[in-house]
Every structure is written in C-alpha cells, then in structure tokens.
Amino acid sequence: MPQPPERIAFDDFLKVDIRVGEVIRADPFPEARKPAYRLAIDFGPDIGVKKSSAQITVHYTPDQLVGRKVAAVVNFPPRQIGPFMSEVLTLGFPDAAGEVVLVGVDRDVPVGGRLF
C-alpha cells in the first residue's frame, strides 16, 4: 500500500510561486537527453519572459504551444539543462503512459496571475 504524501504547513505551500504565463516561443531542444522543447513564456510585466525546458513532445508540437496558457513555478533557482538555462518549471500531469499533459486554465486569465 502506498504511503500517504507528507503533510506540509499552508505557509510552505505559499512559498511556491505558481503563475500563469503564455508561451510566446517553442523550439525543439535536440541537445536534451530526453525529447524536449525550449519554451519562452511571458508572465507579464512583473516577472517578464522566462525560459523553460519541457519534456512535452509526445502531446504537443511547437505550433500548438505558441499562444497557449501554461502554469509554472517561477521561484525555483534556474537549472542548467545541457546548454540551456531553464528558469521556470512548467507544470503538467502524467497521462496513463506517463507522458506529460500540461496544466492549463479553462477560461482566459491575465498572464502573471498567481495560483491560490
């Protein structure tokens, strides 16, 4: 039987800054160990455009990603992925095969909005 997830305090949750952004560019990332795209995501004037490496090539093409609203953690430290510096963690859930399906919004919201 799987163990239940560790409980955290609500204040710990508040430390994770999850924002909505709009993908403004999506390019193949052939240097990545696993198939991925290099994304440029606009989070609005307060945060700006940030880069993310995302292993989402099974369900999405670059053309399908541009203009799409995505959720991302914007306050993790940047992470070097091969020759690319990923600045935010784009969020998704695994499908039945373990491939990433992006977290999105079901209505139009302004970029930069914080999850609560």
PDB file of C-alpha atoms in Angstrom:
ATOM      1  CA  MET A   1       0.000   0.000   0.000  1.00  0.00           C
ATOM      2  CA  PRO A   2       1.479   3.401  -0.967  1.00  0.00           C
ATOM      3  CA  GLN A   3       2.385   5.812   1.790  1.00  0.00           C
ATOM      4  CA  PRO A   4       0.281   8.974   2.032  1.00  0.00           C
ATOM      5  CA  PRO A   5       2.104  12.149   0.984  1.00  0.00           C
ATOM      6  CA  GLU A   6       3.973  14.032   3.683  1.00  0.00           C
ATOM      7  CA  ARG A   7       1.863  16.818   5.170  1.00  0.00           C
ATOM      8  CA  ILE A   8       3.162  20.360   4.913  1.00  0.00           C
ATOM      9  CA  ALA A   9       2.066  23.590   6.526  1.00  0.00           C
ATOM     10  CA  PHE A  10      -0.034  26.008   4.493  1.00  0.00           C
ATOM     11  CA  ASP A  11       2.794  28.548   4.810  1.00  0.00           C
ATOM     12  CA  ASP A  12       5.053  26.061   2.980  1.00  0.00           C
ATOM     13  CA  PHE A  13       2.567  25.940   0.090  1.00  0.00           C
ATOM     14  CA  LEU A  14       2.540  29.735  -0.054  1.00  0.00           C
ATOM     15  CA  LYS A  15       6.308  29.718  -0.640  1.00  0.00           C
ATOM     16  CA  VAL A  16       5.802  28.033  -4.033  1.00  0.00           C
ATOM     17  CA  ASP A  17       5.012  30.795  -6.542  1.00  0.00           C
ATOM     18  CA  ILE A  18       2.924  29.254  -9.348  1.00  0.00           C
ATOM     19  CA  ARG A  19       1.930  31.666 -12.111  1.00  0.00           C
ATOM     20  CA  VAL A  20       0.104  31.523 -15.413  1.00  0.00           C
ATOM     21  CA  GLY A  21       2.047  32.533 -18.484  1.00  0.00           C
ATOM     22  CA  GLU A  22       1.635  32.494 -22.242  1.00  0.00           C
ATOM     23  CA  VAL A  23       4.035  30.552 -24.433  1.00  0.00           C
ATOM     24  CA  ILE A  24       5.467  33.024 -26.946  1.00  0.00           C
ATOM     25  CA  ARG A  25       8.069  30.713 -28.463  1.00  0.00           C
ATOM     26  CA  ALA A  26       8.602  26.945 -28.628  1.00  0.00           C
ATOM     27  CA  ASP A  27      11.668  25.417 -30.258  1.00  0.00           C
ATOM     28  CA  PRO A  28      12.989  21.861 -30.499  1.00  0.00           C
ATOM     29  CA  PHE A  29      15.742  21.101 -27.975  1.00  0.00           C
ATOM     30  CA  PRO A  30      17.858  18.413 -29.670  1.00  0.00           C
ATOM     31  CA  GLU A  31      20.666  18.664 -27.092  1.00  0.00           C
ATOM     32  CA  ALA A  32      18.389  17.453 -24.256  1.00  0.00           C
ATOM     33  CA  ARG A  33      18.855  13.859 -23.042  1.00  0.00           C
ATOM     34  CA  LYS A  34      15.096  13.224 -23.371  1.00  0.00           C
ATOM     35  CA  PRO A  35      12.953  14.798 -26.113  1.00  0.00           C
ATOM     36  CA  ALA A  36      12.037  18.324 -25.063  1.00  0.00           C
ATOM     37  CA  TYR A  37      11.216  21.842 -26.212  1.00  0.00           C
ATOM     38  CA  ARG A  38      12.797  25.136 -25.218  1.00  0.00           C
ATOM     39  CA  LEU A  39       9.955  27.455 -24.275  1.00  0.00           C
ATOM     40  CA  ALA A  40       9.829  31.228 -23.816  1.00  0.00           C
ATOM     41  CA  ILE A  41       6.897  32.062 -21.535  1.00  0.00           C
ATOM     42  CA  ASP A  42       5.546  35.581 -20.913  1.00  0.00           C
ATOM     43  CA  PHE A  43       4.469  36.098 -17.289  1.00  0.00           C
ATOM     44  CA  GLY A  44       3.586  39.783 -17.675  1.00  0.00           C
ATOM     45  CA  PRO A  45       5.406  42.960 -16.666  1.00  0.00           C
ATOM     46  CA  ASP A  46       6.236  41.983 -13.065  1.00  0.00           C
ATOM     47  CA  ILE A  47       8.067  38.742 -13.942  1.00  0.00           C
ATOM     48  CA  GLY A  48       8.750  39.107 -17.657  1.00  0.00           C
ATOM     49  CA  VAL A  49       9.637  36.415 -20.178  1.00  0.00           C
ATOM     50  CA  LYS A  50      11.268  33.309 -18.718  1.00  0.00           C
ATOM     51  CA  LYS A  51      12.770  30.211 -20.328  1.00  0.00           C
ATOM     52  CA  SER A  52      11.796  26.618 -19.618  1.00  0.00           C
ATOM     53  CA  SER A  53      12.855  23.209 -20.860  1.00  0.00           C
ATOM     54  CA  ALA A  54       9.786  20.975 -21.070  1.00  0.00           C
ATOM     55  CA  GLN A  55       9.544  17.261 -21.946  1.00  0.00           C
ATOM     56  CA  ILE A  56       6.176  17.623 -23.678  1.00  0.00           C
ATOM     57  CA  THR A  57       6.950  16.454 -27.216  1.00  0.00           C
ATOM     58  CA  VAL A  58       4.552  13.480 -27.198  1.00  0.00           C
ATOM     59  CA  HIS A  59       1.338  15.500 -26.950  1.00  0.00           C
ATOM     60  CA  TYR A  60       2.355  18.921 -28.294  1.00  0.00           C
ATOM     61  CA  THR A  61       4.041  20.480 -31.319  1.00  0.00           C
ATOM     62  CA  PRO A  62       5.715  23.897 -31.202  1.00  0.00           C
ATOM     63  CA  ASP A  63       2.840  25.385 -33.231  1.00  0.00           C
ATOM     64  CA  GLN A  64       0.280  24.059 -30.714  1.00  0.00           C
ATOM     65  CA  LEU A  65       2.222  25.580 -27.820  1.00  0.00           C
ATOM     66  CA  VAL A  66       2.617  29.164 -29.024  1.00  0.00           C
ATOM     67  CA  GLY A  67      -0.248  31.216 -27.592  1.00  0.00           C
ATOM     68  CA  ARG A  68      -1.149  28.558 -25.024  1.00  0.00           C
ATOM     69  CA  LYS A  69      -1.514  29.484 -21.351  1.00  0.00           C
ATOM     70  CA  VAL A  70       0.535  27.289 -19.004  1.00  0.00           C
ATOM     71  CA  ALA A  71       1.210  27.107 -15.273  1.00  0.00           C
ATOM     72  CA  ALA A  72       4.767  27.256 -13.955  1.00  0.00           C
ATOM     73  CA  VAL A  73       6.723  27.573 -10.733  1.00  0.00           C
ATOM     74  CA  VAL A  74       8.592  30.860 -11.097  1.00  0.00           C
ATOM     75  CA  ASN A  75      10.617  30.957  -7.875  1.00  0.00           C
ATOM     76  CA  PHE A  76      12.802  27.843  -8.106  1.00  0.00           C
ATOM     77  CA  PRO A  77      16.506  28.512  -8.802  1.00  0.00           C
ATOM     78  CA  PRO A  78      17.438  28.319 -12.508  1.00  0.00           C
ATOM     79  CA  ARG A  79      18.585  24.868 -13.628  1.00  0.00           C
ATOM     80  CA  GLN A  80      21.159  24.096 -16.297  1.00  0.00           C
ATOM     81  CA  ILE A  81      19.778  21.584 -18.823  1.00  0.00           C
ATOM     82  CA  GLY A  82      22.662  20.870 -21.207  1.00  0.00           C
ATOM     83  CA  PRO A  83      23.494  24.183 -22.913  1.00  0.00           C
ATOM     84  CA  PHE A  84      20.186  25.754 -21.820  1.00  0.00           C
ATOM     85  CA  MET A  85      19.349  27.565 -18.562  1.00  0.00           C
ATOM     86  CA  SER A  86      15.777  26.694 -17.543  1.00  0.00           C
ATOM     87  CA  GLU A  87      14.369  29.493 -15.359  1.00  0.00           C
ATOM     88  CA  VAL A  88      10.896  28.152 -14.520  1.00  0.00           C
ATOM     89  CA  LEU A  89       9.296  24.723 -14.058  1.00  0.00           C
ATOM     90  CA  THR A  90       6.380  24.246 -16.452  1.00  0.00           C
ATOM     91  CA  LEU A  91       3.743  22.068 -14.767  1.00  0.00           C
ATOM     92  CA  GLY A  92       1.885  19.020 -16.028  1.00  0.00           C
ATOM     93  CA  PHE A  93       0.396  15.700 -15.018  1.00  0.00           C
ATOM     94  CA  PRO A  94       1.284  12.246 -16.364  1.00  0.00           C
ATOM     95  CA  ASP A  95      -1.180  10.548 -18.674  1.00  0.00           C
ATOM     96  CA  ALA A  96      -1.771   6.764 -18.457  1.00  0.00           C
ATOM     97  CA  ALA A  97       1.545   6.160 -20.266  1.00  0.00           C
ATOM     98  CA  GLY A  98       3.477   8.608 -18.076  1.00  0.00           C
ATOM     99  CA  GLU A  99       3.721  11.334 -20.730  1.00  0.00           C
ATOM    100  CA  VAL A 100       3.255  14.959 -19.664  1.00  0.00           C
ATOM    101  CA  VAL A 101      -0.091  16.711 -20.150  1.00  0.00           C
ATOM    102  CA  LEU A 102       0.199  20.427 -19.397  1.00  0.00           C
ATOM    103  CA  VAL A 103      -1.715  22.133 -16.614  1.00  0.00           C
ATOM    104  CA  GLY A 104      -3.866  24.873 -18.095  1.00  0.00           C
ATOM    105  CA  VAL A 105      -6.754  27.169 -17.372  1.00  0.00           C
ATOM    106  CA  ASP A 106     -10.285  26.696 -18.671  1.00  0.00           C
ATOM    107  CA  ARG A 107     -11.019  30.431 -19.028  1.00  0.00           C
ATOM    108  CA  ASP A 108      -8.978  33.396 -20.190  1.00  0.00           C
ATOM    109  CA  VAL A 109      -6.928  34.888 -17.367  1.00  0.00           C
ATOM    110  CA  PRO A 110      -4.251  37.601 -17.460  1.00  0.00           C
ATOM    111  CA  VAL A 111      -0.662  36.421 -17.614  1.00  0.00           C
ATOM    112  CA  GLY A 112       1.215  36.657 -14.340  1.00  0.00           C
ATOM    113  CA  GLY A 113      -1.750  35.621 -12.189  1.00  0.00           C
ATOM    114  CA  ARG A 114      -0.712  33.642  -9.105  1.00  0.00           C
ATOM    115  CA  LEU A 115      -2.284  30.302  -8.185  1.00  0.00           C
ATOM    116  CA  PHE A 116      -4.191  30.303  -4.916  1.00  0.00           C
TER     117      PHE A 116
END
